[in-house]
Short mmCIF file of C-alpha atoms and ligand atoms in Angstrom, two decimals:
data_model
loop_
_atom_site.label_atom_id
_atom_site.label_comp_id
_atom_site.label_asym_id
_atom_site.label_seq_id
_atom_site.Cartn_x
_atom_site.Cartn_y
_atom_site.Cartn_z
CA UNK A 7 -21.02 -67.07 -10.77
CA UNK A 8 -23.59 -65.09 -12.81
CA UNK A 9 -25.51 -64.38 -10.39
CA UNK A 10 -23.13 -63.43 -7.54
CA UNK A 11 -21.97 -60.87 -10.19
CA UNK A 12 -25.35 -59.52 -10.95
CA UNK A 13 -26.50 -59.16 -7.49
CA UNK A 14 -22.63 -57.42 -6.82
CA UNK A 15 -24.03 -54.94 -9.72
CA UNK A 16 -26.90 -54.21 -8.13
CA UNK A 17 -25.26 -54.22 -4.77
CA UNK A 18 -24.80 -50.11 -4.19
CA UNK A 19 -28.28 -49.56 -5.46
CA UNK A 20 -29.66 -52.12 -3.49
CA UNK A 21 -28.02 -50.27 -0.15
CA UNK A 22 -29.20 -46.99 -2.00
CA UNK A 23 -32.74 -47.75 -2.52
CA UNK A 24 -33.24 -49.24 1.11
CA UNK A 25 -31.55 -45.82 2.53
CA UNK A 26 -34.08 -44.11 0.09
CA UNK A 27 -36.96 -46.38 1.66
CA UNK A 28 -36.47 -46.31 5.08
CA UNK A 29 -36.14 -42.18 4.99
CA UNK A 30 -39.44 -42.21 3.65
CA UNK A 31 -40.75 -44.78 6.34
CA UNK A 32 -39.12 -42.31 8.60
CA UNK A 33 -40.61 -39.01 7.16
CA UNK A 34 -44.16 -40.56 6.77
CA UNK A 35 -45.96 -40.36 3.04
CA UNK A 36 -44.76 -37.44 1.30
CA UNK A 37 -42.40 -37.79 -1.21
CA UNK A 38 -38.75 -37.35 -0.65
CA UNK A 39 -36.83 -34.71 -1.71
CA UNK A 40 -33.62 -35.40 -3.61
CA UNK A 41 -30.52 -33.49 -4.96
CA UNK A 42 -29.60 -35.19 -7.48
CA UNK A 43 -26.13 -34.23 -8.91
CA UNK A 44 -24.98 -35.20 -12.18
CA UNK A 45 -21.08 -36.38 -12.21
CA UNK A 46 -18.81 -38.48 -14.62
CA UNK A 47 -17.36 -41.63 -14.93
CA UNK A 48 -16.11 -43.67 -11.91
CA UNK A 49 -12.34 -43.17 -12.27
CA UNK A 50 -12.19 -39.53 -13.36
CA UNK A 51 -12.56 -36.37 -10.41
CA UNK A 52 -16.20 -35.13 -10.77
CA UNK A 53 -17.50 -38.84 -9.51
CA UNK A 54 -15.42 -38.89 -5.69
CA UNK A 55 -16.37 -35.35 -6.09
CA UNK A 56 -19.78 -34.97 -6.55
CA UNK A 57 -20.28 -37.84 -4.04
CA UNK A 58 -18.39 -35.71 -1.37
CA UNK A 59 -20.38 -32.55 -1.50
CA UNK A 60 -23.75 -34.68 -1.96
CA UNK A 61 -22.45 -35.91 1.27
CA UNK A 62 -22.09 -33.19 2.49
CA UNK A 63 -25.13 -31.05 1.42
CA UNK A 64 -27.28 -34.91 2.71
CA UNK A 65 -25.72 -34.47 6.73
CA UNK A 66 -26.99 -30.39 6.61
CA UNK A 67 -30.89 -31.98 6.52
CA UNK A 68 -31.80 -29.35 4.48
CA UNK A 69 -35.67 -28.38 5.10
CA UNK A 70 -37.56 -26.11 2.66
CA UNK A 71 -40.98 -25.04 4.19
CA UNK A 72 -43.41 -22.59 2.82
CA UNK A 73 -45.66 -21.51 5.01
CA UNK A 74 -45.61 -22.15 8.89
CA UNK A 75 -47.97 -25.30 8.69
CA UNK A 76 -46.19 -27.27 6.36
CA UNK A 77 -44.07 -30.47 7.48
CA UNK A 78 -41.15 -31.15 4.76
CA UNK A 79 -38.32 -33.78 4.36
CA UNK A 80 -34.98 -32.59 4.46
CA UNK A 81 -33.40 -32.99 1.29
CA UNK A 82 -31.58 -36.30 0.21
CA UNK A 83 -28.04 -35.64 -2.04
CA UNK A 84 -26.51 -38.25 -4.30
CA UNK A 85 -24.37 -37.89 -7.15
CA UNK A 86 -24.82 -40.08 -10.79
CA UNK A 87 -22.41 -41.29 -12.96
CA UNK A 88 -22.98 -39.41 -16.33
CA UNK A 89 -21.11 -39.03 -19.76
CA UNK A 90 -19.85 -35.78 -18.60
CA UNK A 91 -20.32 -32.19 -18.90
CA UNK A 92 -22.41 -31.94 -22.05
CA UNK A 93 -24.80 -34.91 -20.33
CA UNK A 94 -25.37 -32.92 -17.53
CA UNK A 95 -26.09 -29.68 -19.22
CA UNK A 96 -28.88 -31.79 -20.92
CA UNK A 97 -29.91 -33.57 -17.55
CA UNK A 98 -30.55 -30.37 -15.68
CA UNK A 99 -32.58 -28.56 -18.68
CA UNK A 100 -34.62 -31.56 -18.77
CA UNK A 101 -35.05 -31.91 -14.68
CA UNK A 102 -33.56 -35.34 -14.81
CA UNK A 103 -31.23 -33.62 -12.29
CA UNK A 104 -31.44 -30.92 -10.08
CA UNK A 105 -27.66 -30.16 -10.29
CA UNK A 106 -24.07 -31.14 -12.26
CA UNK A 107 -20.77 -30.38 -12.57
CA UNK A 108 -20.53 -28.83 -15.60
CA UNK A 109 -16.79 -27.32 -17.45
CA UNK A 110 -16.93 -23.30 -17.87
CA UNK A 111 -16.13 -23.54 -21.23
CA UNK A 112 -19.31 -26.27 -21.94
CA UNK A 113 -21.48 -23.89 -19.82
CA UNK A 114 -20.96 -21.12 -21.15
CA UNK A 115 -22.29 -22.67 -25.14
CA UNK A 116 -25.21 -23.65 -23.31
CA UNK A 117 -25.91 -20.38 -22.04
CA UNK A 118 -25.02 -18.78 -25.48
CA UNK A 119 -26.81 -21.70 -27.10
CA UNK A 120 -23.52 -21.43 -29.40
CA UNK A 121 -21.00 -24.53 -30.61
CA UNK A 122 -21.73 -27.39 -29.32
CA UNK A 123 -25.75 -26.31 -28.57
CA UNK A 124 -25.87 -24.35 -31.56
CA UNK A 125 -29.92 -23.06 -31.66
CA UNK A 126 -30.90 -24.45 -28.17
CA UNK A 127 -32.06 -21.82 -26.32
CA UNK A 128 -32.86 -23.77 -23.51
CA UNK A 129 -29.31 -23.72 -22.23
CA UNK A 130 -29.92 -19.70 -21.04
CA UNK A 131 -31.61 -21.27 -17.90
CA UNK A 132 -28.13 -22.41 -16.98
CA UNK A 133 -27.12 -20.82 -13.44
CA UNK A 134 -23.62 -21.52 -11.05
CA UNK A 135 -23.46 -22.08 -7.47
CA UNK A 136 -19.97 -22.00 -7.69
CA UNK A 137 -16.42 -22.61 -9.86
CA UNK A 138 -14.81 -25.42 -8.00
CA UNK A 139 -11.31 -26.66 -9.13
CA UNK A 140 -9.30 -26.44 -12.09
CA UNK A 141 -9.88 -29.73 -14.64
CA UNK A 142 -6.53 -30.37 -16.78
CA UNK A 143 -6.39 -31.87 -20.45
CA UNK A 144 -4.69 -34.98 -19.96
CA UNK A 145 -3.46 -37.30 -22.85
CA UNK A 146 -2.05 -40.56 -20.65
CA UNK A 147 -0.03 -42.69 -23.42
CA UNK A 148 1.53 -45.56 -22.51
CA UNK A 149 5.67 -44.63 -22.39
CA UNK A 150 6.27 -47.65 -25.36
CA UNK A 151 3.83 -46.24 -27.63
CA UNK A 152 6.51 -43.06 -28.51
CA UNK A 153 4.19 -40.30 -28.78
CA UNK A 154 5.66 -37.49 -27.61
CA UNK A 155 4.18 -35.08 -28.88
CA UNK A 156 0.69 -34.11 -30.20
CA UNK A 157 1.27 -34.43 -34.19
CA UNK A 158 2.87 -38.46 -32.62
CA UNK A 159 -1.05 -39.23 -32.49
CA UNK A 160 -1.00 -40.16 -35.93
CA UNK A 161 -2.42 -43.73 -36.62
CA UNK A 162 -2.31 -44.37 -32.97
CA UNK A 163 -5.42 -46.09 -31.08
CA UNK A 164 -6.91 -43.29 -28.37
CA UNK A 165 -9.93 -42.81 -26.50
CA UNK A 166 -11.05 -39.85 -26.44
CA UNK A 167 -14.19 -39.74 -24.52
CA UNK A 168 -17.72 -40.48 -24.83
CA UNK A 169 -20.55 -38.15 -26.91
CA UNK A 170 -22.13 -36.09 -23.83
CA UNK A 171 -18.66 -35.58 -22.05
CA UNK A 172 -16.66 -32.30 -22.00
CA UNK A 173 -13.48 -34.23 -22.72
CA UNK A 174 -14.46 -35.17 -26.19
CA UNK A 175 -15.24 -31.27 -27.02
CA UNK A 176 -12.19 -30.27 -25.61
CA UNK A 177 -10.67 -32.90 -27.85
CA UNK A 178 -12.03 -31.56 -31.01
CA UNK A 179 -10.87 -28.17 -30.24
CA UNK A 180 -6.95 -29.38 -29.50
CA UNK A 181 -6.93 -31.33 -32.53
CA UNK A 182 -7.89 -28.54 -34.81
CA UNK A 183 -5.10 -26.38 -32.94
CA UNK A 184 -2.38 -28.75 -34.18
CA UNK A 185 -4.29 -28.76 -37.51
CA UNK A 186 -5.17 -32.59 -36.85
CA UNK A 187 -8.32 -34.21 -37.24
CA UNK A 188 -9.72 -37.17 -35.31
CA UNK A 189 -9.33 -39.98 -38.45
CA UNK A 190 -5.59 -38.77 -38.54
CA UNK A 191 -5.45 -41.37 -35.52
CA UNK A 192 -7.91 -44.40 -34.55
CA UNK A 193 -10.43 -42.73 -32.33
CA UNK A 194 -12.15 -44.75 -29.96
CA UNK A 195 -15.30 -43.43 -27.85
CA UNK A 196 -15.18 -44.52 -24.07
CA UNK A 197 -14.98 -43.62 -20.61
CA UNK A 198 -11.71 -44.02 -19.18
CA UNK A 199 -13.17 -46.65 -16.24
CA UNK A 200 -13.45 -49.10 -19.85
CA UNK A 201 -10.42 -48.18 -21.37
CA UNK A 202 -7.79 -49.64 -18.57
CA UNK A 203 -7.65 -53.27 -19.15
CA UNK A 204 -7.00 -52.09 -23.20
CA UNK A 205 -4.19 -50.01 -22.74
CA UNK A 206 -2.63 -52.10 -19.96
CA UNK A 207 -2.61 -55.33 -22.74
CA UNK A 208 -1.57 -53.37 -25.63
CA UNK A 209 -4.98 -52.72 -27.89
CA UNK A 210 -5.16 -49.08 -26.84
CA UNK A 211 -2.17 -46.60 -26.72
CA UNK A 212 -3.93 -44.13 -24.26
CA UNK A 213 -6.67 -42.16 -23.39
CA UNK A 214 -7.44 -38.65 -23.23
CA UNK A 215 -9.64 -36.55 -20.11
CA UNK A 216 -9.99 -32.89 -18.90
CA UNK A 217 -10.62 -33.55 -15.45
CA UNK A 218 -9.29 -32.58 -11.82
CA UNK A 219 -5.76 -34.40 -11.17
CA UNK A 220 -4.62 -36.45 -9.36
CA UNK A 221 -7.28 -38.92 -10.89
CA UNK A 222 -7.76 -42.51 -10.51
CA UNK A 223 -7.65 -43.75 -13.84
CA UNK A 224 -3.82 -42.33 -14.61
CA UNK A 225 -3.07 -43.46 -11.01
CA UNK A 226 -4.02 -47.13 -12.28
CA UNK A 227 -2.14 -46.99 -15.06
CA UNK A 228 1.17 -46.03 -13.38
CA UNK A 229 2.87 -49.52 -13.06
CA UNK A 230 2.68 -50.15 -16.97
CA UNK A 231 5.06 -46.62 -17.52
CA UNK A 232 3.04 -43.72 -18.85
CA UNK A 233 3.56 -40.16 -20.39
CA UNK A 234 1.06 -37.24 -20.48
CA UNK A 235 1.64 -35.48 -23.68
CA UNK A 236 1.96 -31.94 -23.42
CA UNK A 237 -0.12 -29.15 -25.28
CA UNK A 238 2.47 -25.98 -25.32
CA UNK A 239 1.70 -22.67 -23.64
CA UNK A 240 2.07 -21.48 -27.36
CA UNK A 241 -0.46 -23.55 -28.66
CA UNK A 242 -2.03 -23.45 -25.41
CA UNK A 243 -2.51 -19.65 -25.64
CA UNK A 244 -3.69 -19.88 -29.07
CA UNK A 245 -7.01 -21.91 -28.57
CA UNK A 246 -7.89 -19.20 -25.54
CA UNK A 247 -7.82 -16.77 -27.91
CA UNK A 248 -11.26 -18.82 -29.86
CA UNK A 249 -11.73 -20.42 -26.42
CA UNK A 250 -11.86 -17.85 -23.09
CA UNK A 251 -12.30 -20.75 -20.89
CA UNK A 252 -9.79 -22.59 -22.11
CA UNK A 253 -6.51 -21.29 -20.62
CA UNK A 254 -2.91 -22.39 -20.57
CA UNK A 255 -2.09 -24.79 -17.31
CA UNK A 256 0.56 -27.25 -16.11
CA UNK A 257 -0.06 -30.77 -14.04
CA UNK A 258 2.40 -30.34 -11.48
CA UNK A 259 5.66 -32.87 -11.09
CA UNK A 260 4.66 -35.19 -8.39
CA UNK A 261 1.36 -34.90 -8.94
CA UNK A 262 1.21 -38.34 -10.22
CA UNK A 263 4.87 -40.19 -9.06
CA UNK A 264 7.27 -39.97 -11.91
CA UNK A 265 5.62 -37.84 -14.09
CA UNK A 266 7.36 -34.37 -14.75
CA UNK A 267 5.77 -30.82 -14.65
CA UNK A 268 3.81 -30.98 -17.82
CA UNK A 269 2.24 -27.93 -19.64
CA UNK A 270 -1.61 -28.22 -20.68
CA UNK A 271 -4.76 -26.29 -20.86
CA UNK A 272 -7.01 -26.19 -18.09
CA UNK A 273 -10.61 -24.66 -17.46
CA UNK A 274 -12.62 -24.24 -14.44
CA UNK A 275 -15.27 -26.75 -12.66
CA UNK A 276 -18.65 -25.55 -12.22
CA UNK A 277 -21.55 -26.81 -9.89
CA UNK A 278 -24.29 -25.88 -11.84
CA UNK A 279 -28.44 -25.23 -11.65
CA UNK A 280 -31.18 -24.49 -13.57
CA UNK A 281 -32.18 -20.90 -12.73
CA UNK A 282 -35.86 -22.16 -11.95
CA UNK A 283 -34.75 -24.20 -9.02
CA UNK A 284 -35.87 -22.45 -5.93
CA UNK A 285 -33.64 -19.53 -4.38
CA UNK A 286 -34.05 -20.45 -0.90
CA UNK A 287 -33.01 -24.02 -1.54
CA UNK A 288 -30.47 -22.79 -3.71
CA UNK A 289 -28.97 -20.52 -0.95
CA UNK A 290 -28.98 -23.23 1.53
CA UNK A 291 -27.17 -25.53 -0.88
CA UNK A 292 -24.75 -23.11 -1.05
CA UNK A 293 -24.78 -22.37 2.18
CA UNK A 294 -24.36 -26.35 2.47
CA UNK A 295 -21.09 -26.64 -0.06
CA UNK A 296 -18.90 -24.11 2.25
CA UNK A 297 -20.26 -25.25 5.54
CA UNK A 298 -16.75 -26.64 7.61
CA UNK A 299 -17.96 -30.18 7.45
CA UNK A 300 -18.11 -30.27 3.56
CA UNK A 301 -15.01 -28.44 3.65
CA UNK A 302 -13.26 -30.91 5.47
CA UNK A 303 -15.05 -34.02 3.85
CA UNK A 304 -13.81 -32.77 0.12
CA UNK A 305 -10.17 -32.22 2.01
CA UNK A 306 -10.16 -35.85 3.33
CA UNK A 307 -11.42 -37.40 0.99
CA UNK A 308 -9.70 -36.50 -2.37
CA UNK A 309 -6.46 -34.56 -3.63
CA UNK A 310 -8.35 -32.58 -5.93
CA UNK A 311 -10.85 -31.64 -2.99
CA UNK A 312 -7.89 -29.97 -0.94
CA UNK A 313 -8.26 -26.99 -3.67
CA UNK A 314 -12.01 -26.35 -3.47
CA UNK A 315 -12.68 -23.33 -0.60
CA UNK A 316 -14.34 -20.17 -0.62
CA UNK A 317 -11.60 -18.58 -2.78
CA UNK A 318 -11.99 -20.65 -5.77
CA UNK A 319 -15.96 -20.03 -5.59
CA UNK A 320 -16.21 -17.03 -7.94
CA UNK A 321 -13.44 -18.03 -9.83
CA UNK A 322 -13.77 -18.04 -13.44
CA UNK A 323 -17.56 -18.30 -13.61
CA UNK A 324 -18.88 -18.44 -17.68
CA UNK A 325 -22.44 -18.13 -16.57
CA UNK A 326 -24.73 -16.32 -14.15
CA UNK A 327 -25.07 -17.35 -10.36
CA UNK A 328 -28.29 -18.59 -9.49
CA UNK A 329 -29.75 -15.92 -7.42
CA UNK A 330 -29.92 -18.33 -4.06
CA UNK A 331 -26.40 -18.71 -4.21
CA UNK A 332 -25.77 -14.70 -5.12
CA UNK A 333 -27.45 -13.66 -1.80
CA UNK A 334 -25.28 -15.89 0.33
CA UNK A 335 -22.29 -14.66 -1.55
CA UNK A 336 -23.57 -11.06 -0.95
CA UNK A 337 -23.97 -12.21 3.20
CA UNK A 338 -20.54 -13.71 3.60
CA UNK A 339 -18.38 -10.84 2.26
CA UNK A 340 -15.55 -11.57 4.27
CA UNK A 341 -15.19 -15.07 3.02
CA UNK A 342 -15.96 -14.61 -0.84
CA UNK A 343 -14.67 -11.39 -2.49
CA UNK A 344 -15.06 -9.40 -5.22
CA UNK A 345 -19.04 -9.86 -5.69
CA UNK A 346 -21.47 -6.47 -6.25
N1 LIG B 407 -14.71 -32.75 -17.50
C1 LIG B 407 -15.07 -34.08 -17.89
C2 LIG B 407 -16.28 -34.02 -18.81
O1 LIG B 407 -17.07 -33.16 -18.70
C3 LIG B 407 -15.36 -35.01 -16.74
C4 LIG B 407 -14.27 -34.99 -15.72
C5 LIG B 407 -14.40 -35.97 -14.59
O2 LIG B 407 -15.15 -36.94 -14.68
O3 LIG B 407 -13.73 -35.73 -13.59
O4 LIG B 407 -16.41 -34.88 -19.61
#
């Protein structure tokens, strides 16, 4: 039984690694070239996400040459699970990644090397490709716990995210709007793929996650009866005034079945670089992202990915774009507005 659970583990990188091989075969000696792109956790939005548009940007066999001589691979896209926002800030400075999906409001400290990277400079390399979707606070509490509203949390068990996610800072920063602080409640530290089986038997209360919605882990959770606790456009308002990125939102009704229109703060998705990667792979990246086919892969193949087009692209961006995706901005005027 061991086994047939470790070799299920290893299963998708197994299937991975002989893709990876056989490429290589097929490309001769030189090393391949990969786009890596950090995500999230499995059930939240960046992970079905990320893995569409490194689909996406993998079918456009992107080739970077040179000079005229040179023979290249075309460039290989996957997306990795990550703790989040703040992980993949760190990934990309430290080219453990070439790209991530990255929260406005967590880019932009990097780039200021403010808050959360308080005296790294290194974050000033930061560059966008493009603002993607709106990602939504969402506090999921299960319906019998009775927390209705924020100041409920108190003495109540909640996950709130690991260290290196987005969702923790955000955390922090609602908390201190309500004038709460995280041991006014039992704070536990995981991604939301661990915390299912402990709120469905009772050891957990809920979980909290800015992320794209519909997402999988609130969808899971349906069938035990669940509330999202709302932040108010009052209090919502409030934090954007400390917090530009950080805006009043709502999760539509019907957006998950029986939940009602709930107000909540919101903040853009960014696909972000480091500014040294190179501009003409950048551009075709780009180029790649809001080609048709990975237009209609992200429609197919996720709720959140109906939203992501050419008009969200320049939507809310904290930091610079890289200068590969500026120039194909600057070519496509008629698709992507408001650019000089
Ligand atoms: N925004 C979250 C974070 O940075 C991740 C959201 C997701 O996985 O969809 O931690």
């Amino acid at each position: 039984m061991k086994l047939v659970k470790k070799i299920l583990r290893w299963f998708p990188f197994t299937i991975l690694f002989t893709v990876l091989f056989s490429l290589n075969s097929a490309y001769g000696t030189e090393s391949l070239n990969l786009f890596r792109i950090g995500t999230g956790g499995k059930t939240g939005v960046y992970y079905p996400i990320g893995n569409l548009i490194a689909q996406g940007i993998s079918n456009r066999s992107i080739v970077i040459t040179k000079n005229k001589n040179e023979t290249a691979q075309p460039y290989f896209s996957i997306a990795q699970n990550s703790g989040g926002s703040i992980d993949n800030v760190k990934g990309i400075l430290n080219n453990e990644i070439e790209a991530g999906l990255v929260q406005a409001d967590v880019a932009f400290w990097a780039f200021q090397g403010k808050n959360i990277f308080n005296n790294d400079s290194r974050g000033n390399d930061l560059r966008a490709i493009a603002s993607l979707y709106p990602e939504k606070f969402q506090l999921v509490v299960r319906r019998d716990a009775k927390i209705q509203n924020m100041l409920d949390l108190k003495g109540k068990r909640i996950s709130v995210d690991e260290f290196g996610s987005g969702t923790l800072s955000v955390v922090r920063i609602v908390l201190d709007a309500y004038g709460l602080k995280e041991n006014d409640f039992q704070p536990v530290y995981l991604k939301p793929v661990y915390t299912h089986d402990k709120i469905e038997n009772g050891q957990l209360h809920g979980f909290a996650m800015m992320a794209g919605a519909p997402m999988e882990a609130v969808n899971k959770l349906l069938n035990i009866g669940i509330t999202i606790v709302p932040i108010e456009t009052r209090t919502a308002s409030k934090i954007t005034k400390n917090y530009p990125y950080l805006v009043p939102g709502k999760i539509d009704s019907g957006i998950y079945p029986g939940i009602p229109e709930t107000s909540t703060i919101q903040v853009n998705a960014l696909l972000a670089v480091s500014k040294k990667m190179d501009e003409d792979l950048i551009y075709k990246i780009t180029e790649a992202l809001w080609s048709d086919n990975t237009i209609t892969l992200l429609k197919n193949g996720h709720p959140q990915g109906k939203a992501i087009g050419p008009s969200t692209a320049l939507k809310g961006l904290s930091i610079p774009l890289h200068p590969g995706a500026k120039r194909y901005y600057l070519q496509h005027p008629e698709r992507f507005t408001g650019l000089k």
